[in-house]
Tab-separated table of C-alpha atoms and ligand atoms in Angstrom:
chain	number	residue	atom	x	y	z
A	1	MET	CA	0.000	0.000	0.000
A	2	SER	CA	1.516	3.338	-0.956
A	3	LYS	CA	1.629	5.816	1.872
A	4	GLN	CA	-0.174	9.078	1.298
A	5	GLU	CA	2.141	11.891	0.215
A	6	LYS	CA	2.439	14.727	2.713
A	7	LYS	CA	3.726	18.254	2.308
A	8	LEU	CA	6.612	19.840	4.186
A	9	PHE	CA	7.243	23.576	4.428
A	10	ILE	CA	10.688	24.363	5.823
A	11	GLN	CA	12.290	27.685	6.666
A	12	THR	CA	16.028	27.814	7.305
A	13	LEU	CA	17.837	30.588	9.148
A	14	GLY	CA	21.511	30.916	10.069
A	15	CYS	CA	24.638	29.345	8.709
A	16	GLN	CA	25.562	26.769	6.083
A	17	MET	CA	25.519	24.030	8.716
A	18	ASN	CA	21.837	24.798	9.150
A	19	ASP	CA	21.294	24.616	5.385
A	20	THR	CA	22.806	21.144	5.358
A	21	ASP	CA	20.811	20.119	8.413
A	22	SER	CA	17.653	21.215	6.599
A	23	GLN	CA	18.638	19.201	3.525
A	24	HIS	CA	19.154	16.204	5.792
A	25	MET	CA	15.734	16.638	7.406
A	26	ILE	CA	14.052	16.996	4.006
A	27	ALA	CA	15.749	13.796	2.821
A	28	GLU	CA	14.926	11.819	5.964
A	29	LEU	CA	11.277	12.883	5.870
A	30	LYS	CA	11.049	12.082	2.169
A	31	GLU	CA	12.557	8.643	2.535
A	32	HIS	CA	10.877	7.529	5.741
A	33	LYS	CA	7.679	9.557	5.954
A	34	ASN	CA	6.704	10.290	2.354
A	35	TYR	CA	7.005	14.074	2.612
A	36	THR	CA	7.738	16.342	-0.343
A	37	THR	CA	8.541	20.010	0.047
A	38	THR	CA	6.204	22.892	-0.700
A	39	GLN	CA	6.697	26.669	-0.761
A	40	ASN	CA	3.057	27.151	0.142
A	41	ILE	CA	2.563	27.153	3.887
A	42	GLU	CA	-1.227	26.808	3.559
A	43	GLU	CA	-1.002	23.356	1.995
A	44	ALA	CA	1.714	22.070	4.364
A	45	ASP	CA	1.100	19.109	6.694
A	46	LEU	CA	4.324	19.843	8.538
A	47	ILE	CA	6.023	23.202	9.109
A	48	LEU	CA	9.630	23.237	10.242
A	49	ILE	CA	11.640	26.263	11.223
A	50	ASN	CA	15.367	25.629	11.494
A	51	THR	CA	16.600	28.380	13.780
A	52	CYS	CA	19.823	30.258	14.570
A	53	SER	CA	20.751	31.661	17.953
A	54	VAL	CA	24.092	33.269	17.253
A	55	ARG	CA	22.707	36.765	17.685
A	56	GLU	CA	19.682	37.939	19.582
A	57	LYS	CA	17.727	39.366	16.643
A	58	PRO	CA	16.848	36.089	14.926
A	59	VAL	CA	15.791	34.629	18.287
A	60	SER	CA	13.378	37.434	19.072
A	61	LYS	CA	11.893	37.105	15.583
A	62	LEU	CA	11.219	33.412	16.124
A	63	PHE	CA	8.081	33.732	18.219
A	64	SER	CA	6.407	36.265	15.945
A	65	GLU	CA	7.236	34.044	12.994
A	66	ILE	CA	5.863	30.811	14.414
A	67	GLY	CA	2.804	32.763	15.581
A	68	GLN	CA	2.177	33.711	11.956
A	69	PHE	CA	2.759	30.145	10.811
A	70	ASN	CA	0.123	29.051	13.310
A	71	VAL	CA	-2.412	31.481	11.859
A	72	LYS	CA	-1.753	30.519	8.236
A	73	LYS	CA	-1.456	26.754	8.582
A	74	LYS	CA	-4.053	24.043	7.938
A	75	LYS	CA	-5.749	23.011	11.173
A	76	SER	CA	-4.164	19.550	11.119
A	77	ALA	CA	-0.655	20.780	10.263
A	78	LYS	CA	2.155	20.287	12.778
A	79	ILE	CA	4.839	22.823	13.670
A	80	GLY	CA	8.381	21.795	14.638
A	81	VAL	CA	11.095	24.148	15.891
A	82	CYS	CA	14.595	22.850	15.106
A	83	GLY	CA	18.202	24.032	15.241
A	84	CYS	CA	20.228	26.146	17.622
A	85	THR	CA	17.427	28.122	19.260
A	86	ALA	CA	15.604	24.839	19.799
A	87	SER	CA	18.739	23.595	21.631
A	88	HIS	CA	18.989	26.639	23.817
A	89	LEU	CA	15.347	27.372	24.639
A	90	GLY	CA	14.136	23.750	24.681
A	91	HIS	CA	10.913	23.232	26.680
A	92	ASP	CA	10.403	27.018	26.971
A	93	ILE	CA	9.421	27.103	23.306
A	94	ILE	CA	6.380	24.917	23.919
A	95	LYS	CA	5.596	26.792	27.129
A	96	ARG	CA	5.570	30.092	25.264
A	97	ALA	CA	3.952	28.758	22.088
A	98	PRO	CA	1.840	25.712	23.055
A	99	TYR	CA	0.768	25.118	19.453
A	100	VAL	CA	4.361	23.999	18.670
A	101	ASP	CA	4.267	20.198	18.285
A	102	PHE	CA	7.938	19.378	18.876
A	103	VAL	CA	11.377	20.868	19.492
A	104	LEU	CA	14.485	19.333	17.914
A	105	GLY	CA	17.955	20.645	18.831
A	106	ALA	CA	20.799	21.213	16.355
A	107	ARG	CA	22.647	18.169	17.616
A	108	ASN	CA	19.589	15.905	17.232
A	109	ILE	CA	18.584	16.428	13.612
A	110	SER	CA	18.932	12.715	12.816
A	111	LYS	CA	15.940	12.025	15.087
A	112	ILE	CA	13.537	13.945	12.830
A	113	LYS	CA	11.718	10.915	11.415
A	114	ASP	CA	10.808	9.731	14.941
A	115	ILE	CA	10.008	13.016	16.632
A	116	VAL	CA	7.684	14.155	13.892
A	117	ASP	CA	4.891	11.944	15.269
A	118	LYS	CA	5.492	12.687	18.951
A	119	LYS	CA	3.313	15.556	20.104
A	120	GLY	CA	5.091	17.646	22.752
A	121	ALA	CA	8.496	15.945	22.337
A	122	VAL	CA	11.651	17.923	23.084
A	123	GLU	CA	14.989	16.424	21.955
A	124	ILE	CA	17.887	18.724	22.768
A	125	ASP	CA	20.656	16.456	24.019
A	126	ILE	CA	23.931	18.244	23.209
A	127	ASP	CA	25.989	15.139	23.934
A	128	TYR	CA	24.107	13.127	21.335
A	129	ASP	CA	26.530	11.643	18.820
A	130	ASP	CA	25.178	11.277	15.296
A	131	SER	CA	28.598	11.673	13.679
A	132	THR	CA	28.261	8.285	11.985
A	133	TYR	CA	24.568	8.511	11.170
A	134	GLN	CA	23.946	7.804	7.501
A	135	PHE	CA	21.470	10.457	6.432
A	136	ALA	CA	19.155	9.910	3.476
A	137	GLN	CA	20.234	12.062	0.561
A	138	ASN	CA	18.724	15.175	-0.896
A	139	SER	CA	20.262	17.927	-2.956
A	140	ASN	CA	19.043	21.359	-4.022
A	141	ASN	CA	21.879	22.038	-6.447
A	142	LEU	CA	22.930	19.596	-9.164
A	143	TYR	CA	26.506	20.772	-9.456
A	144	LYS	CA	27.416	21.542	-5.870
A	145	THR	CA	27.212	19.515	-2.735
A	146	SER	CA	27.950	20.171	0.945
A	147	VAL	CA	29.190	17.538	3.323
A	148	ASN	CA	29.547	17.874	7.081
A	149	ILE	CA	32.994	16.817	8.273
A	150	SER	CA	32.398	17.362	11.960
A	151	ILE	CA	29.669	18.142	14.429
A	152	GLY	CA	29.896	20.533	17.387
A	153	CYS	CA	32.708	22.846	18.431
A	154	ASP	CA	35.449	22.535	21.082
A	155	LYS	CA	36.402	26.212	21.142
A	156	GLU	CA	35.451	28.493	23.964
A	157	CYS	CA	35.113	31.841	22.205
A	158	THR	CA	33.609	33.877	24.969
A	159	TYR	CA	30.887	35.527	22.843
A	160	CYS	CA	29.653	32.378	21.152
A	161	ILE	CA	26.612	30.295	21.976
A	162	VAL	CA	27.444	27.513	19.494
A	163	PRO	CA	29.303	25.154	21.844
A	164	ALA	CA	26.198	25.298	24.054
A	165	THR	CA	23.827	24.516	21.173
A	166	ARG	CA	25.880	22.075	19.132
A	167	GLY	CA	27.995	20.422	21.824
A	168	ASP	CA	31.569	19.078	21.696
A	169	GLU	CA	33.385	18.569	18.453
A	170	ILE	CA	33.383	15.087	16.912
A	171	SER	CA	34.874	14.437	13.478
A	172	ILE	CA	33.014	12.357	10.948
A	173	PRO	CA	35.145	9.392	9.778
A	174	PRO	CA	37.064	10.244	6.571
A	175	GLU	CA	35.800	7.147	4.748
A	176	MET	CA	32.194	8.278	5.295
A	177	ILE	CA	33.008	11.744	3.981
A	178	ILE	CA	34.766	10.360	0.895
A	179	GLU	CA	31.979	7.888	0.174
A	180	GLN	CA	29.388	10.629	0.429
A	181	ILE	CA	31.263	12.930	-1.948
A	182	LYS	CA	31.796	10.087	-4.445
A	183	LYS	CA	28.055	9.399	-4.486
A	184	ASP	CA	27.333	13.083	-5.101
A	185	VAL	CA	29.963	13.269	-7.856
A	186	ASP	CA	28.378	10.225	-9.527
A	187	LYS	CA	25.120	12.171	-9.550
A	188	GLY	CA	26.793	15.157	-11.254
A	189	ALA	CA	28.369	17.281	-8.502
A	190	LYS	CA	31.562	19.069	-9.548
A	191	GLU	CA	32.108	20.996	-6.353
A	192	VAL	CA	31.982	20.136	-2.671
A	193	THR	CA	31.954	22.334	0.420
A	194	LEU	CA	33.331	20.647	3.532
A	195	LEU	CA	31.436	21.992	6.523
A	196	GLY	CA	32.113	22.265	10.218
A	197	GLN	CA	32.166	24.899	12.942
A	198	ASN	CA	35.946	24.676	12.912
A	199	VAL	CA	37.031	22.634	9.898
A	200	ASN	CA	40.780	22.878	10.289
A	201	SER	CA	40.755	21.269	13.708
A	202	TYR	CA	39.391	18.169	11.941
A	203	GLY	CA	40.619	14.732	12.981
A	204	ARG	CA	41.314	15.095	16.694
A	205	ARG	CA	38.361	13.135	18.051
A	206	PHE	CA	36.157	10.491	16.448
A	207	SER	CA	33.264	8.586	17.954
A	208	ASP	CA	35.291	5.364	17.697
A	209	LYS	CA	38.878	4.702	18.726
A	210	ARG	CA	41.034	5.497	15.731
A	211	GLU	CA	44.201	7.334	14.881
A	212	LYS	CA	44.076	11.106	14.806
A	213	THR	CA	44.392	12.825	11.464
A	214	THR	CA	44.421	16.411	10.149
A	215	PHE	CA	42.331	18.621	7.926
A	216	THR	CA	45.227	18.910	5.480
A	217	LYS	CA	45.266	15.127	5.102
A	218	LEU	CA	41.513	15.104	4.579
A	219	LEU	CA	41.877	17.746	1.848
A	220	GLN	CA	44.496	15.570	0.153
A	221	GLU	CA	42.211	12.531	0.255
A	222	VAL	CA	39.162	14.431	-0.971
A	223	SER	CA	41.108	15.891	-3.868
A	224	LYS	CA	41.880	12.385	-5.134
A	225	ILE	CA	38.199	11.852	-5.959
A	226	GLU	CA	37.920	11.575	-9.709
A	227	GLY	CA	35.414	13.904	-11.319
A	228	LEU	CA	35.420	16.266	-8.341
A	229	GLN	CA	36.802	19.544	-9.607
A	230	ARG	CA	36.463	22.105	-6.847
A	231	ILE	CA	36.788	21.889	-3.077
A	232	ARG	CA	35.627	24.535	-0.663
A	233	PHE	CA	35.435	24.538	3.113
A	234	THR	CA	34.013	26.635	5.907
A	235	SER	CA	34.761	27.772	8.554
A	236	PRO	CA	38.451	27.464	9.254
A	237	HIS	CA	39.982	29.048	12.368
A	238	PRO	CA	42.982	31.389	11.897
A	239	LEU	CA	44.723	29.755	14.875
A	240	HIS	CA	44.960	26.407	13.057
A	241	MET	CA	46.240	27.845	9.773
A	242	ASP	CA	49.670	26.255	10.024
A	243	ASP	CA	52.219	26.328	7.200
A	244	GLU	CA	51.312	22.831	6.056
A	245	PHE	CA	47.665	23.840	5.665
A	246	ILE	CA	48.476	27.080	3.841
A	247	GLU	CA	50.859	25.251	1.482
A	248	GLU	CA	48.177	22.673	0.658
A	249	PHE	CA	45.657	25.453	0.103
A	250	ALA	CA	48.071	27.220	-2.231
A	251	LYS	CA	49.303	24.308	-4.300
A	252	ASN	CA	46.281	22.001	-4.551
A	253	PRO	CA	44.621	22.994	-7.855
A	254	LYS	CA	41.243	21.590	-6.820
A	255	ILE	CA	40.942	23.877	-3.806
A	256	SER	CA	38.918	27.006	-4.506
A	257	LYS	CA	41.096	30.018	-3.855
A	258	CYS	CA	38.729	31.749	-1.507
A	259	ILE	CA	39.302	31.453	2.188
A	260	HIS	CA	37.301	32.587	5.174
A	261	MET	CA	39.540	33.980	7.931
A	262	PRO	CA	37.257	35.058	10.770
A	263	LEU	CA	39.209	37.881	12.401
A	264	GLN	CA	36.537	38.934	14.965
A	265	SER	CA	38.806	41.699	16.302
A	266	GLY	CA	42.144	43.242	15.317
A	267	SER	CA	43.070	44.030	18.909
A	268	THR	CA	45.230	41.465	20.680
A	269	LYS	CA	43.694	42.547	23.983
A	270	ILE	CA	40.151	41.910	22.722
A	271	LEU	CA	41.181	38.672	20.995
A	272	LYS	CA	42.415	37.511	24.373
A	273	ALA	CA	39.142	38.484	26.040
A	274	MET	CA	37.360	36.599	23.264
A	275	LYS	CA	39.663	33.580	23.858
A	276	ARG	CA	40.483	33.363	20.170
A	277	GLY	CA	43.988	32.037	20.807
A	278	TYR	CA	45.868	34.265	18.325
A	279	THR	CA	47.220	37.793	18.241
A	280	LYS	CA	46.870	40.606	15.725
A	281	GLU	CA	50.380	39.809	14.485
A	282	TRP	CA	49.641	36.096	13.970
A	283	PHE	CA	46.543	36.936	11.956
A	284	LEU	CA	48.415	39.429	9.780
A	285	ASN	CA	51.265	36.967	9.304
A	286	ARG	CA	48.878	34.223	8.141
A	287	ALA	CA	46.932	36.551	5.833
A	288	ARG	CA	50.170	37.869	4.330
A	289	LYS	CA	51.480	34.361	3.753
A	290	ILE	CA	48.240	33.385	2.009
A	291	ARG	CA	48.223	36.519	-0.180
A	292	ASP	CA	51.902	35.960	-1.068
A	293	MET	CA	51.451	32.311	-1.976
A	294	VAL	CA	48.109	32.623	-3.767
A	295	PRO	CA	48.087	35.716	-5.982
A	296	ASP	CA	44.339	35.770	-6.858
A	297	VAL	CA	43.099	34.635	-3.469
A	298	ARG	CA	39.908	36.152	-2.076
A	299	ILE	CA	39.870	36.473	1.699
A	300	THR	CA	36.598	36.867	3.572
A	301	THR	CA	36.115	37.509	7.264
A	302	ASP	CA	33.744	37.975	10.195
A	303	ILE	CA	34.134	40.985	12.466
A	304	ILE	CA	32.449	41.732	15.763
A	305	VAL	CA	32.552	45.371	16.853
A	306	ALA	CA	31.906	46.688	20.350
A	307	PHE	CA	32.861	43.565	22.248
A	308	PRO	CA	32.815	44.469	25.972
A	309	GLY	CA	35.868	46.568	26.831
A	310	GLU	CA	36.655	47.520	23.212
A	311	THR	CA	38.242	50.987	23.412
A	312	GLN	CA	38.661	53.336	20.465
A	313	GLU	CA	42.274	52.189	20.319
A	314	ASP	CA	41.209	48.522	20.135
A	315	PHE	CA	38.771	49.376	17.373
A	316	GLU	CA	41.553	51.198	15.499
A	317	ASP	CA	43.479	47.903	15.557
A	318	THR	CA	40.552	46.244	13.781
A	319	ILE	CA	40.519	49.053	11.212
A	320	ASP	CA	44.273	48.649	10.800
A	321	VAL	CA	43.950	44.918	10.040
A	322	ILE	CA	41.122	45.624	7.579
A	323	LYS	CA	43.355	48.193	5.834
A	324	GLN	CA	46.319	45.832	5.715
A	325	VAL	CA	44.488	42.697	4.566
A	326	LYS	CA	41.795	44.357	2.399
A	327	PHE	CA	39.161	41.681	2.791
A	328	ASP	CA	37.118	40.721	-0.238
A	329	GLN	CA	34.064	40.301	1.906
A	330	ILE	CA	33.307	41.196	5.520
A	331	PHE	CA	30.396	39.860	7.541
A	332	ASN	CA	30.052	42.526	10.271
A	333	PHE	CA	28.286	42.118	13.538
A	334	LYS	CA	27.675	44.262	16.566
A	335	TYR	CA	28.381	42.261	19.716
A	336	SER	CA	25.195	40.631	20.983
A	337	PRO	CA	25.241	39.205	24.541
A	338	ARG	CA	24.171	35.569	24.427
A	339	PRO	CA	23.018	33.222	27.186
A	340	ASN	CA	25.475	30.528	28.345
A	341	THR	CA	28.524	32.493	27.205
A	342	ALA	CA	31.526	33.622	29.262
A	343	ALA	CA	31.374	37.186	27.901
A	344	LEU	CA	28.197	37.779	29.909
A	345	LYS	CA	30.515	38.253	32.893
A	346	LEU	CA	31.891	41.345	31.155
A	347	LYS	CA	28.522	43.103	31.421
A	348	ASP	CA	30.090	46.115	33.170
A	349	LEU	CA	32.342	46.675	30.190
A	350	GLU	CA	29.580	46.590	27.587
A	351	ILE	CA	29.790	49.344	24.977
A	352	ALA	CA	26.975	51.829	24.360
A	353	ASP	CA	24.821	50.845	21.404
A	354	GLU	CA	25.427	54.151	19.532
A	355	ILE	CA	29.163	53.557	19.675
A	356	GLY	CA	28.670	50.022	18.358
A	357	THR	CA	26.541	51.325	15.496
A	358	LYS	CA	29.116	54.020	14.664
A	359	ARG	CA	31.918	51.453	14.600
A	360	LEU	CA	29.873	49.098	12.475
A	361	MET	CA	29.207	51.878	9.946
A	362	GLU	CA	32.898	52.728	9.818
A	363	VAL	CA	33.791	49.122	9.022
A	364	ILE	CA	31.075	48.948	6.369
A	365	GLU	CA	32.204	52.169	4.655
A	366	LEU	CA	35.864	51.194	4.598
A	367	HIS	CA	35.009	47.759	3.312
A	368	LYS	CA	32.872	49.193	0.498
A	369	GLN	CA	35.905	51.132	-0.757
A	370	HIS	CA	38.063	48.015	-0.660
A	371	GLN	CA	35.412	45.915	-2.377
A	372	SER	CA	35.128	48.366	-5.285
A	373	GLU	CA	38.900	48.553	-5.640
A	374	LEU	CA	39.348	44.764	-5.552
A	375	MET	CA	36.432	43.952	-7.843
A	376	ASP	CA	37.407	46.579	-10.450
A	377	LYS	CA	40.757	44.816	-10.869
A	378	ASN	CA	38.909	41.894	-12.488
A	379	VAL	CA	37.682	43.912	-15.466
A	380	GLY	CA	39.477	42.784	-18.636
A	381	LYS	CA	40.667	39.516	-17.060
A	382	THR	CA	39.616	36.066	-18.250
A	383	VAL	CA	38.284	33.881	-15.441
A	384	THR	CA	37.028	30.301	-15.281
A	385	VAL	CA	33.448	29.957	-14.088
A	386	LEU	CA	31.413	26.949	-12.997
A	387	PHE	CA	27.878	27.879	-14.073
A	388	GLU	CA	25.102	26.672	-11.824
A	389	SER	CA	21.819	28.551	-12.328
A	390	LEU	CA	19.612	30.307	-14.838
A	391	LYS	CA	18.204	33.654	-13.809
A	392	PRO	CA	14.731	34.906	-14.782
A	393	ASN	CA	16.329	37.772	-16.790
A	394	GLY	CA	18.049	35.311	-19.143
A	395	GLU	CA	21.432	35.465	-17.436
A	396	VAL	CA	23.391	32.455	-16.268
A	397	ALA	CA	25.178	32.661	-12.930
A	398	GLY	CA	28.187	30.867	-11.590
A	399	PHE	CA	31.325	31.257	-9.513
A	400	THR	CA	35.007	31.663	-10.391
A	401	ASP	CA	37.712	29.526	-8.817
A	402	ASN	CA	38.230	32.243	-6.206
A	403	TYR	CA	34.502	32.267	-5.617
A	404	CYS	CA	33.392	35.507	-7.131
A	405	GLN	CA	29.899	35.472	-8.592
A	406	VAL	CA	29.709	36.019	-12.358
A	407	PHE	CA	26.723	36.639	-14.646
A	408	VAL	CA	26.734	36.198	-18.424
A	409	LYS	CA	24.075	36.153	-21.121
A	410	GLY	CA	23.616	32.545	-22.140
A	411	SER	CA	21.509	29.428	-21.971
A	412	ASP	CA	21.217	26.258	-19.943
A	413	GLU	CA	23.911	24.609	-22.039
A	414	LEU	CA	26.417	26.442	-19.807
A	415	LEU	CA	25.115	24.796	-16.651
A	416	GLY	CA	27.448	22.419	-14.857
A	417	ARG	CA	30.415	23.418	-17.013
A	418	PHE	CA	33.677	25.240	-16.326
A	419	VAL	CA	33.788	27.973	-18.948
A	420	ASP	CA	36.210	30.851	-19.619
A	421	VAL	CA	34.640	34.276	-19.315
A	422	LYS	CA	36.081	37.688	-20.145
A	423	VAL	CA	35.048	40.136	-17.430
A	424	THR	CA	33.480	43.305	-18.826
A	425	ASN	CA	31.951	44.871	-15.758
A	426	ALA	CA	32.253	44.789	-11.969
A	427	THR	CA	29.967	45.818	-9.161
A	428	ARG	CA	30.995	45.559	-5.522
A	429	THR	CA	29.562	42.066	-5.230
A	430	ALA	CA	29.547	40.446	-8.676
A	431	LEU	CA	31.101	40.435	-12.143
A	432	LYS	CA	29.528	40.506	-15.587
A	433	GLY	CA	31.223	39.101	-18.640
A	434	GLU	CA	31.132	37.311	-21.949
A	435	VAL	CA	31.861	33.677	-22.632
A	436	VAL	CA	35.103	33.377	-24.595
A	437	ASP	CA	35.308	29.629	-25.010
A	438	LYS	CA	32.558	27.045	-25.143
B	1	LIG	N1	27.574	38.652	18.853
B	1	LIG	C1	27.852	39.093	17.600
B	1	LIG	N2	28.342	38.305	16.631
B	1	LIG	C2	28.547	37.004	16.930
B	1	LIG	N3	29.018	35.988	16.187
B	1	LIG	C3	29.022	34.884	16.946
B	1	LIG	N4	28.561	35.149	18.185
B	1	LIG	C4	28.256	36.473	18.198
B	1	LIG	C5	27.755	37.347	19.185
B	1	LIG	N5	27.476	36.935	20.412
B	1	LIG	C6	29.491	36.140	14.812
B	1	LIG	C7	30.967	35.784	14.717
B	1	LIG	C8	30.942	34.465	14.008
B	1	LIG	C9	29.723	34.611	13.141
B	1	LIG	C10	29.160	33.333	12.628
B	1	LIG	O1	28.792	35.255	13.973
B	1	LIG	O2	31.604	36.766	13.928
B	1	LIG	O3	32.118	34.212	13.267
B	2	LIG	FE1	24.795	28.122	12.658
B	2	LIG	FE2	25.770	29.068	14.946
B	2	LIG	FE3	23.506	30.023	14.046
B	2	LIG	FE4	23.679	27.545	15.021
B	2	LIG	S1	23.996	29.445	16.163
B	2	LIG	S2	22.663	28.173	13.112
B	2	LIG	S3	25.708	26.951	14.342
B	2	LIG	S4	25.472	30.257	13.050
């Protein structure tokens, strides 16, 4: 007897880990519970919201959002709250919003097929180990895939709620990672993104007893996969960017030449208060080495302004690093006090909101100048692009090897191919060009 097909509406907030978690939940529910996705909340039988708790804003939006879901949904439809806010608020979610059917923490995603039928269930165990769980497969992009290489995070950055929502770090066995990527490549993937909260600390702890390994070794193994043409990873930690790793990044032709180096602050004093484990000088040394060894590299970063105790002088250090490194992209944040974090103890040193806003604006303005300067340098160059999507305006979009977005006029015959493009135009965030070789 064929089971009746049901509809799933899923909303995903937060980081790329959350995107992958959502893909896993979609696949599990499809395989085991006969759900297919819908964009129309009114026809959904199940509504999932995969939440982020890294800053306060998305958390406060959660309750108004699920309230709206509750108004729009079919009477029989269930609502599940998943992800990091589910981990940190747990039972309180159902207390505050009793129409929520279940709560599933970020570390418990593999339990989705069971919890979905348990009214009132709350699964938020942050010690739960699903590092060897074989998820059903689902993909939303034919040419790109993302594979988790670890779960959790062992760092103790004093501002960050993630260790409290995702638990300790456990690496996924390399053979599982390789097998997964091979399967995706067989289905047409050309590019993989290796995902973890702290990818370059990979290989220190597995759920079984086995020899330790390193992220550099994993990169070497992954790059042996035939048919796989581009490897990306996020997020690495600047502290673990040793020479061996940087050399592999520079010389391995399959590795995309775009690297995320989350600076957070340019002040050694603040970095210490954040427990980041490196100094301003170490960061600059690593960035310089990468720029020297990889001429076209794009470097992206995360910056938090107005961490408690950040003086004008500390902030000037951040500006100084931005000026020296000239990041290709900056994700800026104003410090947001989070529950279960050590920085809460620094409450007395918190910075006035207007100062935080002013500092944020200064970073944004400086970065805009750098972005224009860096992007303009591409005009006239020929770059290789992996095309991945057709746009409604007839353009085809893809990314260069250093992960800059490019648009050209063209058709679906470009999709899934690496094609040379002459750049004719640059904005701060993307390039336009013409195909020079088909
Ligand atoms: N306040 C502001 N930004 C934060 N981030 C993490 N925690 C906080 C916080 N409490 C930022 C960091 C991190 C990115 C994912 O989010 O810059 O790298
Ligand atoms: Fe991702 Fe962190 Fe947000 Fe969780 S809290 S979704 S790990 S960014």
